[in-house]
Each structure stands twice: as C-alpha cells, then as structure tokens.
PDB file of C-alpha atoms in Angstrom:
ATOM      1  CA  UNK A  12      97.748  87.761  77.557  1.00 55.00           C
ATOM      2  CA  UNK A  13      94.953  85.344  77.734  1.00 73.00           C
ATOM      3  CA  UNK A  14      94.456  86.021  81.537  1.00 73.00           C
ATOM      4  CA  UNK A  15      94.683  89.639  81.183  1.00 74.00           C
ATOM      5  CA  UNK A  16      93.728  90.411  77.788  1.00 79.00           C
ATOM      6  CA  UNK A  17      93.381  94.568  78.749  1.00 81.00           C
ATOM      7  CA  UNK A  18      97.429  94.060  80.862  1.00 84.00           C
ATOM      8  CA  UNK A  19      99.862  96.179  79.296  1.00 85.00           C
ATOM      9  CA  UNK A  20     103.319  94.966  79.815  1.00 87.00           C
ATOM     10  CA  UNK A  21     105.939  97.184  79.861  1.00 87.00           C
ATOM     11  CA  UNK A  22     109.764  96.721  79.521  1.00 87.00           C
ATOM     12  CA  UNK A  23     112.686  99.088  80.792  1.00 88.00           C
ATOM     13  CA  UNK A  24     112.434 100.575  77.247  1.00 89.00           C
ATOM     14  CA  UNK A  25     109.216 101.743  78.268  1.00 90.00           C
ATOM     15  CA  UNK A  26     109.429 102.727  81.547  1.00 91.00           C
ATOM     16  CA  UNK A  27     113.087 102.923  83.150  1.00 93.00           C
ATOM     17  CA  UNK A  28     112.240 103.329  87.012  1.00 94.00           C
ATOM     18  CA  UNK A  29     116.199 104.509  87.750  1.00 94.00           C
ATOM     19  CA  UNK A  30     114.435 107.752  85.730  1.00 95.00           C
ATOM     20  CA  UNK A  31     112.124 108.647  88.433  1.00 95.00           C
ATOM     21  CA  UNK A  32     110.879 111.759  86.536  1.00 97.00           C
ATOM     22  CA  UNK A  33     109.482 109.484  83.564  1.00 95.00           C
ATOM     23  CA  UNK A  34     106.965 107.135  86.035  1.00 96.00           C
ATOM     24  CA  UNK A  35     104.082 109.503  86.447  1.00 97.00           C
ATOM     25  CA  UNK A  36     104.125 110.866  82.572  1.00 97.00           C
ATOM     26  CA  UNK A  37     103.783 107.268  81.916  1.00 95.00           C
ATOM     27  CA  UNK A  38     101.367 106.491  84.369  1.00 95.00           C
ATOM     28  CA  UNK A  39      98.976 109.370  83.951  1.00 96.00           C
ATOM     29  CA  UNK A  40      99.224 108.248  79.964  1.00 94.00           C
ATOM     30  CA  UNK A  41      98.326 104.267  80.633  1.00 93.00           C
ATOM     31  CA  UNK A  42      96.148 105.169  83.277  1.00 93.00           C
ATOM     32  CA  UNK A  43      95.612 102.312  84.639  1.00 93.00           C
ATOM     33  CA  UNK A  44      93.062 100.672  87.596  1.00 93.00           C
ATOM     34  CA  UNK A  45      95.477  98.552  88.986  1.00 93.00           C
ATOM     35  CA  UNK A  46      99.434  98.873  88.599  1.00 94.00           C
ATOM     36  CA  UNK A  47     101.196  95.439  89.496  1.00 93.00           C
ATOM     37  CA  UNK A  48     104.842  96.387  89.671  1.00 94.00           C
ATOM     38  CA  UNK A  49     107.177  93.453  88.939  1.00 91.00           C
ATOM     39  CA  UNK A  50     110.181  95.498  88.578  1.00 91.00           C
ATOM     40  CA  UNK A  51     112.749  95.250  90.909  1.00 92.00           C
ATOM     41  CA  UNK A  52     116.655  95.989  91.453  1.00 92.00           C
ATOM     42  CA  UNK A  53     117.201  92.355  92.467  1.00 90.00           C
ATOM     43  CA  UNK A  54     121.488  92.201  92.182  1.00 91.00           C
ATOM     44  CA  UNK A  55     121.907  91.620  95.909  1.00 91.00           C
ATOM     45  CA  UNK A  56     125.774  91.612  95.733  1.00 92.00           C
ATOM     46  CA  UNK A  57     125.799  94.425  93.367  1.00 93.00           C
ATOM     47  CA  UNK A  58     123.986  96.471  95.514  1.00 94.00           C
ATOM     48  CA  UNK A  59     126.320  96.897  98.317  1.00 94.00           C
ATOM     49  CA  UNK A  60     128.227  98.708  95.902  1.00 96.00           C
ATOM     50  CA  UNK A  61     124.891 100.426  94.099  1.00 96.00           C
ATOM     51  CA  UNK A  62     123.020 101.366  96.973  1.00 96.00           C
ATOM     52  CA  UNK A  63     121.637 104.219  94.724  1.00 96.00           C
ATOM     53  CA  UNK A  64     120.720 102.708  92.277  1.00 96.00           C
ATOM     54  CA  UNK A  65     119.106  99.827  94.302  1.00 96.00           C
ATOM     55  CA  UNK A  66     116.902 102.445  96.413  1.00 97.00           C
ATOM     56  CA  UNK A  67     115.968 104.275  93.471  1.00 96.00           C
ATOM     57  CA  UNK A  68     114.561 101.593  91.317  1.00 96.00           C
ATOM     58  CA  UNK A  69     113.151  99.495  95.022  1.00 96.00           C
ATOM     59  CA  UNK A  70     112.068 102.471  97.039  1.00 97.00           C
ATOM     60  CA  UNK A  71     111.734 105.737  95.125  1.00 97.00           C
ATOM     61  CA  UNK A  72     110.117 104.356  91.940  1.00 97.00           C
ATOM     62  CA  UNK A  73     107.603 101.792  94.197  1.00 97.00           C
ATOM     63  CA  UNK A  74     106.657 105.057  96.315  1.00 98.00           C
ATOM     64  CA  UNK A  75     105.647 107.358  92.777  1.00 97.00           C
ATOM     65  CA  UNK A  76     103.775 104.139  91.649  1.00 96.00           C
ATOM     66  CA  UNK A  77     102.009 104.179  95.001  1.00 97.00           C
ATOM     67  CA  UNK A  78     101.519 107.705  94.993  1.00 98.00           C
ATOM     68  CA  UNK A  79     100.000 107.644  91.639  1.00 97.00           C
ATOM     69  CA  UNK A  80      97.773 104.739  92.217  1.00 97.00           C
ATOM     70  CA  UNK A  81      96.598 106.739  95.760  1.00 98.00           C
ATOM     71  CA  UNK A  82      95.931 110.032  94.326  1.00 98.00           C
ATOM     72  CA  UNK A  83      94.113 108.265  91.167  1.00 97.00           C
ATOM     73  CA  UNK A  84      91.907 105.375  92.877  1.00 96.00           C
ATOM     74  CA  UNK A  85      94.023 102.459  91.368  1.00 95.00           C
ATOM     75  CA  UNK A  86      95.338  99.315  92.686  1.00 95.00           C
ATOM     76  CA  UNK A  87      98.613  98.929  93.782  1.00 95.00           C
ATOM     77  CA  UNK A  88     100.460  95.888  93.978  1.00 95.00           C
ATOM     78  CA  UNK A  89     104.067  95.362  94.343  1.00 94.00           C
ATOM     79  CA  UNK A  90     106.784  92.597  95.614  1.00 93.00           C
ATOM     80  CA  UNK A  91     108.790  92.230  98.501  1.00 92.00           C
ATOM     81  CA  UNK A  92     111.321  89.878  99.534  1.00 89.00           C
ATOM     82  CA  UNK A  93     112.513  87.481 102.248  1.00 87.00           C
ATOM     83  CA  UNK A  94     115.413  89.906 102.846  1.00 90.00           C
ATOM     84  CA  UNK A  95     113.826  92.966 104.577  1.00 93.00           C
ATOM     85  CA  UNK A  96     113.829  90.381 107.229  1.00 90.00           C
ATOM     86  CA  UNK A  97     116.956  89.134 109.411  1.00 89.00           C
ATOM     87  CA  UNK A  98     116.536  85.343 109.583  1.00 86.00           C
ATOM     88  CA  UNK A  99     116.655  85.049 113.359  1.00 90.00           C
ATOM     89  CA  UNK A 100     112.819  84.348 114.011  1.00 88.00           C
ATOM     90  CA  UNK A 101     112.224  81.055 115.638  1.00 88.00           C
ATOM     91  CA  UNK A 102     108.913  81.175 114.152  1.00 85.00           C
ATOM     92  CA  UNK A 103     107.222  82.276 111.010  1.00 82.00           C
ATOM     93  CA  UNK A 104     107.145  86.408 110.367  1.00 80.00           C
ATOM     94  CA  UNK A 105     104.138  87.449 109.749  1.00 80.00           C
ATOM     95  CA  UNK A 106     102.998  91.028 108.557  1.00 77.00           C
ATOM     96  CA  UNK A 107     103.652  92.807 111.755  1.00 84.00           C
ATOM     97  CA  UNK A 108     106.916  91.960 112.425  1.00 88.00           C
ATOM     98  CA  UNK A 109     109.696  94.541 112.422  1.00 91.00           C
ATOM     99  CA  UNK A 110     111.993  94.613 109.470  1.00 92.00           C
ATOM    100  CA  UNK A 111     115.760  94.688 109.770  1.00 94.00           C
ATOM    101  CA  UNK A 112     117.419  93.814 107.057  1.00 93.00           C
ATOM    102  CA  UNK A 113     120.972  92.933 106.928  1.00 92.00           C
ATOM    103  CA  UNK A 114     122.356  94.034 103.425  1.00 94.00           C
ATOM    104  CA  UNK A 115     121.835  96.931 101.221  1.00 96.00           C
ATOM    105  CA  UNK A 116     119.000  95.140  98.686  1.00 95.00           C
ATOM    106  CA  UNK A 117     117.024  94.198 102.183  1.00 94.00           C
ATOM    107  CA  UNK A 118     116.923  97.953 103.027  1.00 96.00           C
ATOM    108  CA  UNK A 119     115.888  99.146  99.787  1.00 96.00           C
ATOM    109  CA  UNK A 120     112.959  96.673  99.430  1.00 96.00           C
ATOM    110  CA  UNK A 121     112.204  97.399 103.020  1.00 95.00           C
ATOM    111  CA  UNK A 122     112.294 101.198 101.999  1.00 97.00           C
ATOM    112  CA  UNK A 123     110.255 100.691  99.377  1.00 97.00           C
ATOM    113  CA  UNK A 124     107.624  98.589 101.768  1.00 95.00           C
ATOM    114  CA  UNK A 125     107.212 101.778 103.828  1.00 95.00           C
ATOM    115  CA  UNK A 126     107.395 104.457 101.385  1.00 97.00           C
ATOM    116  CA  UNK A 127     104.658 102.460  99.839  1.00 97.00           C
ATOM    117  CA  UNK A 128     102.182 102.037 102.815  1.00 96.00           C
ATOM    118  CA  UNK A 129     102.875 105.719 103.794  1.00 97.00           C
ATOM    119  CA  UNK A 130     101.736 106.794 100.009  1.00 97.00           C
ATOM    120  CA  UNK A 131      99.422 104.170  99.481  1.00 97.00           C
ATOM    121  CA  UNK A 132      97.524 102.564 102.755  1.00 95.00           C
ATOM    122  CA  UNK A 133      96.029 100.074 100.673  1.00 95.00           C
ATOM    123  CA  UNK A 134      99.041  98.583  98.644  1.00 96.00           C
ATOM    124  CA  UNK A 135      99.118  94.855  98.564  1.00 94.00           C
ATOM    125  CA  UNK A 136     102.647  93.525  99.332  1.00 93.00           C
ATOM    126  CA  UNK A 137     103.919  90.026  98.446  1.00 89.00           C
ATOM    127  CA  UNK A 138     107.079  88.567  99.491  1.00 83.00           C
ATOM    128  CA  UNK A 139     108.699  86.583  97.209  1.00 77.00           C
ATOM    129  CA  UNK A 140     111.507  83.939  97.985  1.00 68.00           C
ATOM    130  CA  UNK A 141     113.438  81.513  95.350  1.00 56.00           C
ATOM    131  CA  UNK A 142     113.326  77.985  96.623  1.00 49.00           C
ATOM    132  CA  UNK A 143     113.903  75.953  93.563  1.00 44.00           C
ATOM    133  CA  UNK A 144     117.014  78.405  92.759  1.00 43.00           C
ATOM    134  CA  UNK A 145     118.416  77.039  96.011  1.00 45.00           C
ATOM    135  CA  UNK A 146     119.270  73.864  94.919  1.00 45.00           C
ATOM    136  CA  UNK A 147     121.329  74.745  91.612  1.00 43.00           C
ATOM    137  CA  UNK A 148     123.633  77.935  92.353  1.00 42.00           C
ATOM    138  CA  UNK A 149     123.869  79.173  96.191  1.00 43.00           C
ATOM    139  CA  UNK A 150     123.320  82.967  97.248  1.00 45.00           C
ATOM    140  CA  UNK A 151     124.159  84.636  99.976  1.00 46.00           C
ATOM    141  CA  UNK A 152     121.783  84.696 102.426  1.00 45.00           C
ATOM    142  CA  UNK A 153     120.214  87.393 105.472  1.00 44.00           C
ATOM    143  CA  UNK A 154     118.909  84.550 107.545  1.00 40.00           C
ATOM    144  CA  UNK A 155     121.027  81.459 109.409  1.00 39.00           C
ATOM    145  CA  UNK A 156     119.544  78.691 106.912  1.00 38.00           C
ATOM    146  CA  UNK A 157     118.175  78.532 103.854  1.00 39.00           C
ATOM    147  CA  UNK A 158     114.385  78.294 103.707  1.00 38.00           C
ATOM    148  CA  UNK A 159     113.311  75.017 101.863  1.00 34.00           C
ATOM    149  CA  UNK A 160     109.445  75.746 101.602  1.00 35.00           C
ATOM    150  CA  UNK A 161     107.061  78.425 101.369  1.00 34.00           C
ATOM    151  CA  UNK A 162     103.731  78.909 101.813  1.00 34.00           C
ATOM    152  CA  UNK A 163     100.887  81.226 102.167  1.00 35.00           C
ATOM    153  CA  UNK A 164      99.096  80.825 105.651  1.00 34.00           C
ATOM    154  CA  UNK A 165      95.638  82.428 106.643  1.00 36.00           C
ATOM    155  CA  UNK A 166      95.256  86.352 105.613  1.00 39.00           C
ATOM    156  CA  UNK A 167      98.178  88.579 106.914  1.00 40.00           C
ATOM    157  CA  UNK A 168     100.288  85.706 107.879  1.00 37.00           C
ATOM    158  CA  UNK A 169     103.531  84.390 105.896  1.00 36.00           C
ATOM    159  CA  UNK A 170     105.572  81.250 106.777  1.00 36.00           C
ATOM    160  CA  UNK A 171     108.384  79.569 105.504  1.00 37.00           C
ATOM    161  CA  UNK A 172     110.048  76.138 107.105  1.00 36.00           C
ATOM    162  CA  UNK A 173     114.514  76.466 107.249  1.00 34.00           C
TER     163      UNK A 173
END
C-alpha cells in the first residue's frame, strides 16, 4: 500500500476471471492506467483434468485484460511461467524462442502469452519460476532438471542455470 498508495487490489470476490463476462464491467468501472494481473490458474496437476478452466482463467481472461488495456491506453502487465517452455534448451531461452509446452497449464499460459501480444502489442510479460519451493516439496516438472537459479539478463533476455 505504501508503494502504491492509488493500487487497488482485488480478490476473486471482486473479480472472478473463470466469469469472463464480469472483467470488462469491472475494468471500465476501476479504470485503471496500468492493470498488473497476478491472477493465475496455477494447479498444474489439476489442470490436465481442468483444461477449461485453466485456459479460461490463463488465456481468455489475460486476453480481455489486454484488450481492455489496448483499446483504453493502459498498461498491461501480466505473468508467465517457466512451463510454456519444454526444458530441452542447452542454453538460456530468451524472448524469441518458440514455446512448446508439455502439459496442459504450459499451454494455457502460453495461450494466454499470445492472445495477449495479439490484443495488446505492448504487454509486458514476466516469467516467473519457484526456486526456493524446490527444495521443500517436489513438482513435476516440463524440463529434464530442475532449475536452481534465476536471473534477469540484459533487456529481452531470460536465463536460468539447471
């Protein structure tokens, strides 16, 4: 609150993105200059059997908040994750390289990557990988070994070390 004093934080009670029909009533009533959307359907296991609900909430809902943020010169910023990616780079991906997820959440961030970019050219995407999480409970992962560090390199370019 101190950093953003103005940021309006809003719960699933406020805005449940599975209710696509709800996001731009409550954007056009916020109206705000830059949308940071931290929301995510993040159950990996759960969404090989929830595909739906998965693309609706990380590809559907991220492409309205683009769409709203295009058509009403706002910022758009949203997350991505390590798993739009396969894992068998021998090198670090960077911002150009193809996506091919191997799971159900991968394709539904990576649908919600390009649905945003088609909306929105100038959406900022982050990816986003748990490292510390690692150590205490293990997770299935989309690439052949866990990453143990991550970092952000010069513009447009994102490493991590397996």
């Amino acid at each position: 609150a101190k950093l953003l004093p103005d940021a309006r934080l809003l719960a699933r009670a406020d805005l449940d993105l599975t209710d696509l029909a709800s996001i731009v009533p409550t954007l056009d009533e916020l109206a705000p200059t830059t949308l940071i959307n931290c929301a995510a359907y993040t159950a990996v296991d759960a969404a090989e059997t929830d595909e739906t609900t998965a693309f609706a909430v990380n590809a559907q809902a991220v492409e309205a908040m683009a769409t709203w943020c295009a058509a009403h010169d706002s910022r758009f910023v949203t997350f991505s994750t390590d798993y739009v990616f396969d894992g068998t780079a021998r090198r670090p991906y960077v911002e150009s390289d193809s996506t091919n997820p191997i799971n159900a959440y991968g394709r539904t961030k990576a649908a919600g990557e390009r649905l945003a970019l088609a909306a929105n050219p100038d959406s900022l995407i982050f990816y986003t990988i748990l490292t510390n999480h690692l150590k205490t409970r293990p997770r299935r992962h989309n690439y052949s070994s866990p990453p143990t560090a991550t970092t952000l390199s010069p513009p447009g370019e994102i490493r991590w070390q397996a």
